[in-house]
Coordinates of C-alpha atoms in Angstrom, one line a residue:
X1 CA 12.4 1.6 16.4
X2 CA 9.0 2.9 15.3
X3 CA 8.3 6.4 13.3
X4 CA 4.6 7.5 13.5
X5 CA 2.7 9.9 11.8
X6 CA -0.8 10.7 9.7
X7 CA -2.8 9.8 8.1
X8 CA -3.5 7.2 10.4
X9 CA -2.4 4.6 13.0
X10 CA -4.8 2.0 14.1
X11 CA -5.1 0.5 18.3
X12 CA -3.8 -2.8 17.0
X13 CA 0.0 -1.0 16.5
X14 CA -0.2 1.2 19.3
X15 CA -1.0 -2.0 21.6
X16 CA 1.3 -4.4 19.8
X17 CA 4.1 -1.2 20.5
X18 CA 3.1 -1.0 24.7
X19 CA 2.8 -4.9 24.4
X20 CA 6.8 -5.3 23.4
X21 CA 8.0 -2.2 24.5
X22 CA 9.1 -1.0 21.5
X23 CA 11.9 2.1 21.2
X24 CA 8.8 5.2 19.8
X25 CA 10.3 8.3 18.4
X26 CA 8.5 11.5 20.1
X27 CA 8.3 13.3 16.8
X28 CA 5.8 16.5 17.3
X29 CA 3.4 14.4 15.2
X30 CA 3.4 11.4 16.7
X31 CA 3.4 13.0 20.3
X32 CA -0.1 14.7 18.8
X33 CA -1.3 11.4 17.2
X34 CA -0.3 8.5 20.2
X35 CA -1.7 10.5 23.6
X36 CA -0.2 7.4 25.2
X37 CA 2.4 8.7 27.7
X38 CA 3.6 5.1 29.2
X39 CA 5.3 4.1 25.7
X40 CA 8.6 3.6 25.3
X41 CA 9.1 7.0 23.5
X42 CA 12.7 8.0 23.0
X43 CA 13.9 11.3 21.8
X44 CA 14.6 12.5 18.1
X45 CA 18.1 13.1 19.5
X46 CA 18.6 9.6 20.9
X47 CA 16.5 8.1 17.9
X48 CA 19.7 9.4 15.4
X49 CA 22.3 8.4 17.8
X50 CA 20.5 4.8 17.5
X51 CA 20.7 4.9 14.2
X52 CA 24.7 6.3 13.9
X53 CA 25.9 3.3 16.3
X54 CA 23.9 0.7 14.7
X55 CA 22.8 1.4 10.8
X56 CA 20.8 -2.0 10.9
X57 CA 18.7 -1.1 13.4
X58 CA 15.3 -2.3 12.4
X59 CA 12.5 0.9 11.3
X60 CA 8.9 0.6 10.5
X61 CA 6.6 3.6 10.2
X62 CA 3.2 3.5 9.6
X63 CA 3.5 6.3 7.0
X64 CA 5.0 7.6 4.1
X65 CA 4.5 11.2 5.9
X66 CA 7.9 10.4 7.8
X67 CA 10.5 10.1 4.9
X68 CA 10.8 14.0 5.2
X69 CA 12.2 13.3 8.5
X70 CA 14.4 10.6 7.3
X71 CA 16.2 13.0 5.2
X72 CA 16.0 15.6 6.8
X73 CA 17.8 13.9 10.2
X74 CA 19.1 10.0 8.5
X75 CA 21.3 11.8 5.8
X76 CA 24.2 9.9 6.9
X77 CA 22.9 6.7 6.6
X78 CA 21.8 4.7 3.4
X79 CA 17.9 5.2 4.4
X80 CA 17.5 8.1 2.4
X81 CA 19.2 6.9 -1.0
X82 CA 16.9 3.4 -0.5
X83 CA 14.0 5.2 0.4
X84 CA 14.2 7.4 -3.1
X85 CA 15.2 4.3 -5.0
X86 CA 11.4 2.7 -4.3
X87 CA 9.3 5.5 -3.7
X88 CA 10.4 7.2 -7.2
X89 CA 9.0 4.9 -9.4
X90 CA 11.2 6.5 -12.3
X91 CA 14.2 5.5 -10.6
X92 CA 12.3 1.9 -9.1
X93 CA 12.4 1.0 -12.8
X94 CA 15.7 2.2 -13.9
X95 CA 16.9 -0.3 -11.0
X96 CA 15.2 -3.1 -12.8
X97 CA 15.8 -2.6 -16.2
X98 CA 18.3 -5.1 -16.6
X99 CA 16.3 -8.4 -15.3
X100 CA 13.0 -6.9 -17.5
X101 CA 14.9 -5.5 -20.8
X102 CA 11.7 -5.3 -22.7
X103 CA 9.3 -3.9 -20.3
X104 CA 8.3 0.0 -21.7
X105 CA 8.2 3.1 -19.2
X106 CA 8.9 6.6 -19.9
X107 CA 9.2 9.4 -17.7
X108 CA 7.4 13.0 -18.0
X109 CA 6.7 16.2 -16.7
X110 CA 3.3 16.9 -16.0
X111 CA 3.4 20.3 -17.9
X112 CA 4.9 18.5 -20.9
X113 CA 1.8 15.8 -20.9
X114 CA 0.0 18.2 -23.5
X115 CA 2.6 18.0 -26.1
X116 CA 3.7 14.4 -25.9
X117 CA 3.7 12.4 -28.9
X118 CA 1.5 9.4 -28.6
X119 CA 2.5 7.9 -31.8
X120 CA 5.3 5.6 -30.1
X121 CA 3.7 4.8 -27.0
X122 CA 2.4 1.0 -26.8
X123 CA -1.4 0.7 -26.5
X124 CA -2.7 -0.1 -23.5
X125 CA -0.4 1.7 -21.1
X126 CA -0.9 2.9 -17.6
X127 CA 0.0 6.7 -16.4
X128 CA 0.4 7.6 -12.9
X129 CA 2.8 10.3 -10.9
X130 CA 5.8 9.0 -10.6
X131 CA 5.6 9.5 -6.4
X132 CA 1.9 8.5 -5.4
X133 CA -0.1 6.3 -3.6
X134 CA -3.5 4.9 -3.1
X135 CA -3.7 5.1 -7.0
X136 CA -4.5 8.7 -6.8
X137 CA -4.2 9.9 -10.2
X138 CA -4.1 6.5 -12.0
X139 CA -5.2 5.8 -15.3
X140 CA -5.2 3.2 -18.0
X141 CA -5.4 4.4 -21.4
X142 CA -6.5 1.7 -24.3
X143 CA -6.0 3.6 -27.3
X144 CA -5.1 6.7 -29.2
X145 CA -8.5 8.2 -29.2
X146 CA -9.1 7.9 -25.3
X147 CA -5.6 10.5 -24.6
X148 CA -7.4 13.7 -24.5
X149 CA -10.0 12.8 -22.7
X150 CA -7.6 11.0 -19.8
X151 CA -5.7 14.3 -19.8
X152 CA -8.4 16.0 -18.6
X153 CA -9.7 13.8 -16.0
X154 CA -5.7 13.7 -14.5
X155 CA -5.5 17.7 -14.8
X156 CA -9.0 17.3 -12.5
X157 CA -7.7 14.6 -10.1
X158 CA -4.6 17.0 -9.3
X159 CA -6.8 20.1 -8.5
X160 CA -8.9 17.9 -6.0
X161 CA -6.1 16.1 -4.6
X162 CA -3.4 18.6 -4.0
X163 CA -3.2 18.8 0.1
X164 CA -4.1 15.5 0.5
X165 CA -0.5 13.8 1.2
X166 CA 3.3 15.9 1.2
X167 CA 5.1 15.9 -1.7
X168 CA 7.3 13.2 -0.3
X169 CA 4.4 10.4 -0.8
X170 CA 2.0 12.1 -3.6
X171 CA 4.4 14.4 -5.9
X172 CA 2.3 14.8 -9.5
X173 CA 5.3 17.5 -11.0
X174 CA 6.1 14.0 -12.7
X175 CA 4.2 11.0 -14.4
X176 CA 5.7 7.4 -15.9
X177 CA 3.8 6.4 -18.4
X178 CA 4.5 2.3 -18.7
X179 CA 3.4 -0.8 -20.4
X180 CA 0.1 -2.1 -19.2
X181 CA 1.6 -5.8 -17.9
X182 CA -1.3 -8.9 -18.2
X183 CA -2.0 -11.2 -15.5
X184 CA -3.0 -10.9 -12.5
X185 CA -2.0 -8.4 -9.6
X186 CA -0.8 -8.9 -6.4
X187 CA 0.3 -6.7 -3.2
X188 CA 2.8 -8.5 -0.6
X189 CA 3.8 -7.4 3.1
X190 CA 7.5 -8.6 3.5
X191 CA 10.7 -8.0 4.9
X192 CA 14.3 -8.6 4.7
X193 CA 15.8 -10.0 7.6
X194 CA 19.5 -9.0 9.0
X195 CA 20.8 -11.6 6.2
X196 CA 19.2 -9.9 3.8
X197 CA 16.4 -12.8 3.2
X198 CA 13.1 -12.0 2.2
X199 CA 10.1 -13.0 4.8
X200 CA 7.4 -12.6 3.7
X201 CA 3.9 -11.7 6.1
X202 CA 1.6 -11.7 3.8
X203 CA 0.1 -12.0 0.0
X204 CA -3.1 -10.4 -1.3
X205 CA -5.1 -10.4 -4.4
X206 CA -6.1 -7.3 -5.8
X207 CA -9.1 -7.7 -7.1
X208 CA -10.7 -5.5 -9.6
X209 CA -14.2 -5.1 -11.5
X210 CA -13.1 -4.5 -14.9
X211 CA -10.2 -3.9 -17.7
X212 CA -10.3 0.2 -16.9
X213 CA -10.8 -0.4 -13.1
X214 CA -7.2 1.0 -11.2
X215 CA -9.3 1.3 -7.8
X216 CA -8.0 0.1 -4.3
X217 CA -11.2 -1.5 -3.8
X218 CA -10.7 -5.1 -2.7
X219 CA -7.1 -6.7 -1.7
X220 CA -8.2 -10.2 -0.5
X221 CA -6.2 -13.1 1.2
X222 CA -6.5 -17.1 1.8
X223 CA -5.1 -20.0 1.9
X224 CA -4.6 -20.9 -1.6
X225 CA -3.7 -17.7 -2.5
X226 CA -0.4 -18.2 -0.1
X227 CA 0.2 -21.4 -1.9
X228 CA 0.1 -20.8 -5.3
X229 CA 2.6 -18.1 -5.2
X230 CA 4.6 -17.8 -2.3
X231 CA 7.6 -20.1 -3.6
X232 CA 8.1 -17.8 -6.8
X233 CA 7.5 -14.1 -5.0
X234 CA 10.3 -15.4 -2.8
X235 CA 12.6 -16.0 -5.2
X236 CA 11.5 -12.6 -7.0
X237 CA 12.0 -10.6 -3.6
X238 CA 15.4 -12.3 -3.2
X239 CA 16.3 -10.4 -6.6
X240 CA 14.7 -6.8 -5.3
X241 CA 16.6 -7.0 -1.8
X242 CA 20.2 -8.3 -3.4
X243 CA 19.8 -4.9 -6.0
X244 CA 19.3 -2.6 -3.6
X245 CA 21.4 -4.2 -0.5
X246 CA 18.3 -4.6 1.8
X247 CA 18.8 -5.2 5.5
X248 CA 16.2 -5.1 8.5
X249 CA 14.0 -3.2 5.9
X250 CA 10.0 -3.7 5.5
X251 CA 8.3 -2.9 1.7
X252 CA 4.9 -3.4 0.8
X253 CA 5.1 -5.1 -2.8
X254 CA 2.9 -4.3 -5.5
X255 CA 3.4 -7.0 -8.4
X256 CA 1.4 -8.3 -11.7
X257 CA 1.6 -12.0 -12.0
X258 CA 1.4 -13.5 -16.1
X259 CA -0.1 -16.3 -16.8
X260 CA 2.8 -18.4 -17.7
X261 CA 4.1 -17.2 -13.7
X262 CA 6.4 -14.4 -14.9
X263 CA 6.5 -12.0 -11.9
X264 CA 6.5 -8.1 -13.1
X265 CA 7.2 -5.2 -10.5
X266 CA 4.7 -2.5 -10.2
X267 CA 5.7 -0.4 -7.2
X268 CA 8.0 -1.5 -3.6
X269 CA 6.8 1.5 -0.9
X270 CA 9.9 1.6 1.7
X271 CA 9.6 1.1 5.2
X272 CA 5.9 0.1 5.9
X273 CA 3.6 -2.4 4.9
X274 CA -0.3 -1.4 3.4
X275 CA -0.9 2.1 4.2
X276 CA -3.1 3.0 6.9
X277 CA -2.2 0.4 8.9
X278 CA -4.6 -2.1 6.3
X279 CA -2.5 -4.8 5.6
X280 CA -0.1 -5.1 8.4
X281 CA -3.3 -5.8 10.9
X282 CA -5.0 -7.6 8.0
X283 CA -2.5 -10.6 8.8
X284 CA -3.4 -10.7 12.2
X285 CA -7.5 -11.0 11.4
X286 CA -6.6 -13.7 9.1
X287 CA -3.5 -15.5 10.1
X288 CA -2.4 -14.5 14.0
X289 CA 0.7 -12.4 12.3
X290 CA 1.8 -9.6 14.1
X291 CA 3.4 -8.4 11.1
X292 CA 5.0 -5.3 12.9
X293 CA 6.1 -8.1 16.2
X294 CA 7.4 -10.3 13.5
X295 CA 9.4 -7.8 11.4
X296 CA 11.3 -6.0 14.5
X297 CA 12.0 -9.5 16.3
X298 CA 13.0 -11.0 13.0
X299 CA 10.2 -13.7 13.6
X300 CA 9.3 -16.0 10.5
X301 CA 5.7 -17.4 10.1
X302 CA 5.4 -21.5 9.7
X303 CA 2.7 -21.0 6.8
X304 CA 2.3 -24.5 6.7
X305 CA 1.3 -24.7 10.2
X306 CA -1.0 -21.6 10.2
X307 CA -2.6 -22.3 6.6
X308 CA -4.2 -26.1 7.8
X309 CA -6.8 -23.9 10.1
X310 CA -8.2 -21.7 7.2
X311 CA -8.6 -23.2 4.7
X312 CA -12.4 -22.6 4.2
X313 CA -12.4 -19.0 4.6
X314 CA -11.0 -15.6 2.8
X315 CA -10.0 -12.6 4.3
X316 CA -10.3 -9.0 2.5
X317 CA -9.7 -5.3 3.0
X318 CA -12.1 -3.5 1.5
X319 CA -11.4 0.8 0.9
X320 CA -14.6 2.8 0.6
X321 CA -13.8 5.0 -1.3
X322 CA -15.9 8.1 -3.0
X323 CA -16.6 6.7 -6.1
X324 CA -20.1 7.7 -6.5
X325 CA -19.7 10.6 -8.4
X326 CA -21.5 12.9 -5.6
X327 CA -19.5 15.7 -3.9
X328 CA -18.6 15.7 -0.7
X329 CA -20.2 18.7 -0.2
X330 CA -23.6 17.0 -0.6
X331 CA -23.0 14.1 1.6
X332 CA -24.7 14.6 4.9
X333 CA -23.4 10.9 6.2
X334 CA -22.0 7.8 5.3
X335 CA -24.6 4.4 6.5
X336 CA -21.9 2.7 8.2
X337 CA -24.2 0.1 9.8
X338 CA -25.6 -0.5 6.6
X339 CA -22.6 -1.5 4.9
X340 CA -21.8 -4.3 8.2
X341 CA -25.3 -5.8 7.8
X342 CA -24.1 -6.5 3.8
X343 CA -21.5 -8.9 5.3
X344 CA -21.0 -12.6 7.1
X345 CA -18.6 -11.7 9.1
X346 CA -17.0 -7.9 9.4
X347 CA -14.1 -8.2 11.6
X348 CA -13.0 -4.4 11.6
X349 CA -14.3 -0.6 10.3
X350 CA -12.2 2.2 10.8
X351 CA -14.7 5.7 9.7
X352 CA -12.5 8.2 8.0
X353 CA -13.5 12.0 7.7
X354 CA -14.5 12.0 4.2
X355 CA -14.2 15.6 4.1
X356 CA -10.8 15.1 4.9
X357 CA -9.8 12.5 2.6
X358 CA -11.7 11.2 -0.3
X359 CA -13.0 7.7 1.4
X360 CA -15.2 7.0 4.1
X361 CA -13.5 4.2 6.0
X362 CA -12.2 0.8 5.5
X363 CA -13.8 -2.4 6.0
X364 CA -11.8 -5.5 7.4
X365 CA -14.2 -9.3 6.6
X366 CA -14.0 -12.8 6.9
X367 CA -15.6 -14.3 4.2
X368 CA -16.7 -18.4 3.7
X369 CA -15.7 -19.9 0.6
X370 CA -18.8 -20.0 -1.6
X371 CA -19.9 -16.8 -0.4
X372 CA -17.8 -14.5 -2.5
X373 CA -21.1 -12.8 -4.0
X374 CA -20.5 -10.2 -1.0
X375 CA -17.4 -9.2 -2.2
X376 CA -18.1 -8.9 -5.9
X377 CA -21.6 -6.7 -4.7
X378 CA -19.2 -4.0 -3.0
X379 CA -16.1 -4.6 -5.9
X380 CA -18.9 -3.1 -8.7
X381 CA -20.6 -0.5 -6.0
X382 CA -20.2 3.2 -6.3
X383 CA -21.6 3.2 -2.3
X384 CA -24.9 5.6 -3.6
X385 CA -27.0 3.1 -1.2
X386 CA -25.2 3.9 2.1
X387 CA -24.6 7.6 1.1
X388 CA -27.4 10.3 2.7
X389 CA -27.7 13.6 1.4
X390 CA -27.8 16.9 3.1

């Protein structure tokens, strides 16, 4: 069964959802966002009964925009309570405590951020709301004397941002403020199976430019990138599912990675993979996974098999996001054919109303090994070169 709604849905789910015939609930959003008529839409009504005579029934949603529904009409099943458990990174951490004893977080209110003591915090940390996502509102703070000036910049974010998402995916009435982990970090499309194993569709690299960067930029994928860490993120997910008593479920994982191989949690987001429908189609461009075909059939890839025919190339998601300093309300357009002429081999671009949310599209490319110049060009850009004024 699939839940739709906004910010977006891409042609690739629609079509892999006519393709198998799979169960759509007519929500009033998704009626608005999927025109298509011919689906195999089911009713709200007959969507909960589903759900009352089988509680495993598989679930993926494109959003986080549908957990309101969840609640509002899942209350009797244990969706809610595992939704809340990831997507409340407060409580996401409390879960773990145990397995990472030592690892600092702290919860606050955002109207108490102007009176915390700093004193005991441990330098460098990372502060974010507790409920977010695309790194809205996501700082890293390497010492005392760089506080004040982060406070501001978050007080800023929140005024611009506000609107954006419902509270039940971007909520900034709290912040954790946690240990800033070493190594290097990692997002992961999985999901656990009706045995409650963990499958896992696909690992990406999130690359950034510098120490202070917390950006979405770049989330790349390849061969050796599979290899080198898909033995120990198994075992890792096996831990995360057994906690919270995952069945049929889908998460996109957010992890750091130390050097020693130590895998650290950052985030799990419930019942999708990459928002936006960036990740989840990402595995088809680079692999052939239907990620969403996979999940509801309970299909597991043969990465052996599928990993001997790429191993010269890397596949990437790249978000455009406003960086540039320049208000929106200055932009007359974004150069979207300039920014496909800077690459080898652009697979995808999905143009997003920048007025509407603060990026301008996303970028899906195949890139040859040796020819990774193209992606550190656009990890460092702030996108002044493709932006035209009014």
């Amino acid at each position: 069964m699939i839940l739709i709604d906004k910010p977006y849905v891409s042609d690739f789910l629609i079509e892999t959802i006519k393709k198998n015939n799979f169960k759509i609930v007519a929500t009033s959003e998704a009626t608005k966002i999927i025109l298509d008529k011919s689906l195999n839409w089911i009713s709200e009504k007959e969507a909960i009964h589903l759900i009352k005579n089988n509680p495993t029934t598989p679930i993926y949603s494109n959003s986080e925009n549908i957990i309101s529904w969840v609640e509002q009409n899942l209350e009797f099943s244990k969706l809610p309570n595992q939704i809340q458990l990831f997507k409340n990174k407060i409580t996401f951490r409390e879960l773990v405590q145990d397995i990472f004893p030592k690892y600092f977080f702290k919860g606050v209110k955002f109207e108490d951020l102007d009176s915390i003591s700093i004193d005991n915090l441990p330098f460098p940390f990372i502060i974010k709301p507790a409920i977010g996502f695309f790194s809205l509102g996501v700082h890293k703070v390497d010492k005392p004397q760089e506080w004040k000036e982060v406070l501001v910049k978050i007080k800023q974010e929140i005024t611009q941002i506000k609107g954006f998402y419902p509270s039940e995916v971007l909520n900034t009435t709290n912040f954790i403020i946690e240990e800033c982990i070493e190594g290097e970090e990692y997002a992961i499309d999985c999901y656990f199976n009706n045995k409650g194993e963990p499958i896992v569709l696909n690992i990406l690299h999130h690359i950034f430019s510098s120490g202070k960067d917390v950006s979405d930029r770049i989330y790349t994928t390849s061969k050796e990138i599979i290899e080198n860490n898909i033995d120990k993120i198994e075992k890792f997910l096996q831990i995360i599912g057994e906690k919270a008593s995952l069945i049929n479920f889908p998460v996109h994982v957010e992890v750091r990675i130390a050097k020693k191989g130590e895998i650290i949690p950052i985030e799990v987001n419930p019942l999708r993979f990459g928002g936006w429908c960036t990740t989840g189609d990402l595995s088809w461009y680079a692999y052939g996974i239907n990620s969403y075909e996979y999940f509801l059939k309970g299909k597991k890839p043969q990465w052996e098999e599928i990993l001997e025919t790429r191993k010269d190339k890397k596949y990437s998601i790249i978000l455009l996001d406003n960086n540039s300093g320049i208000d929106k309300n200055n932009i007359s357009h974004f150069n979207y054919e300039q920014v496909l002429k800077d690459f080898e081999n652009p697979l995808s671009l999905r143009k997003v109303n920048f007025n509407e949310y603060p990026i301008f599209g996303i970028l899906f490319v195949e890139t040859s090994l040796g020819n990774e110049q193209e992606l550190d060009k656009i990890l460092t850009s702030k996108l002044k070169k493709y932006i035209v004024l009014k």
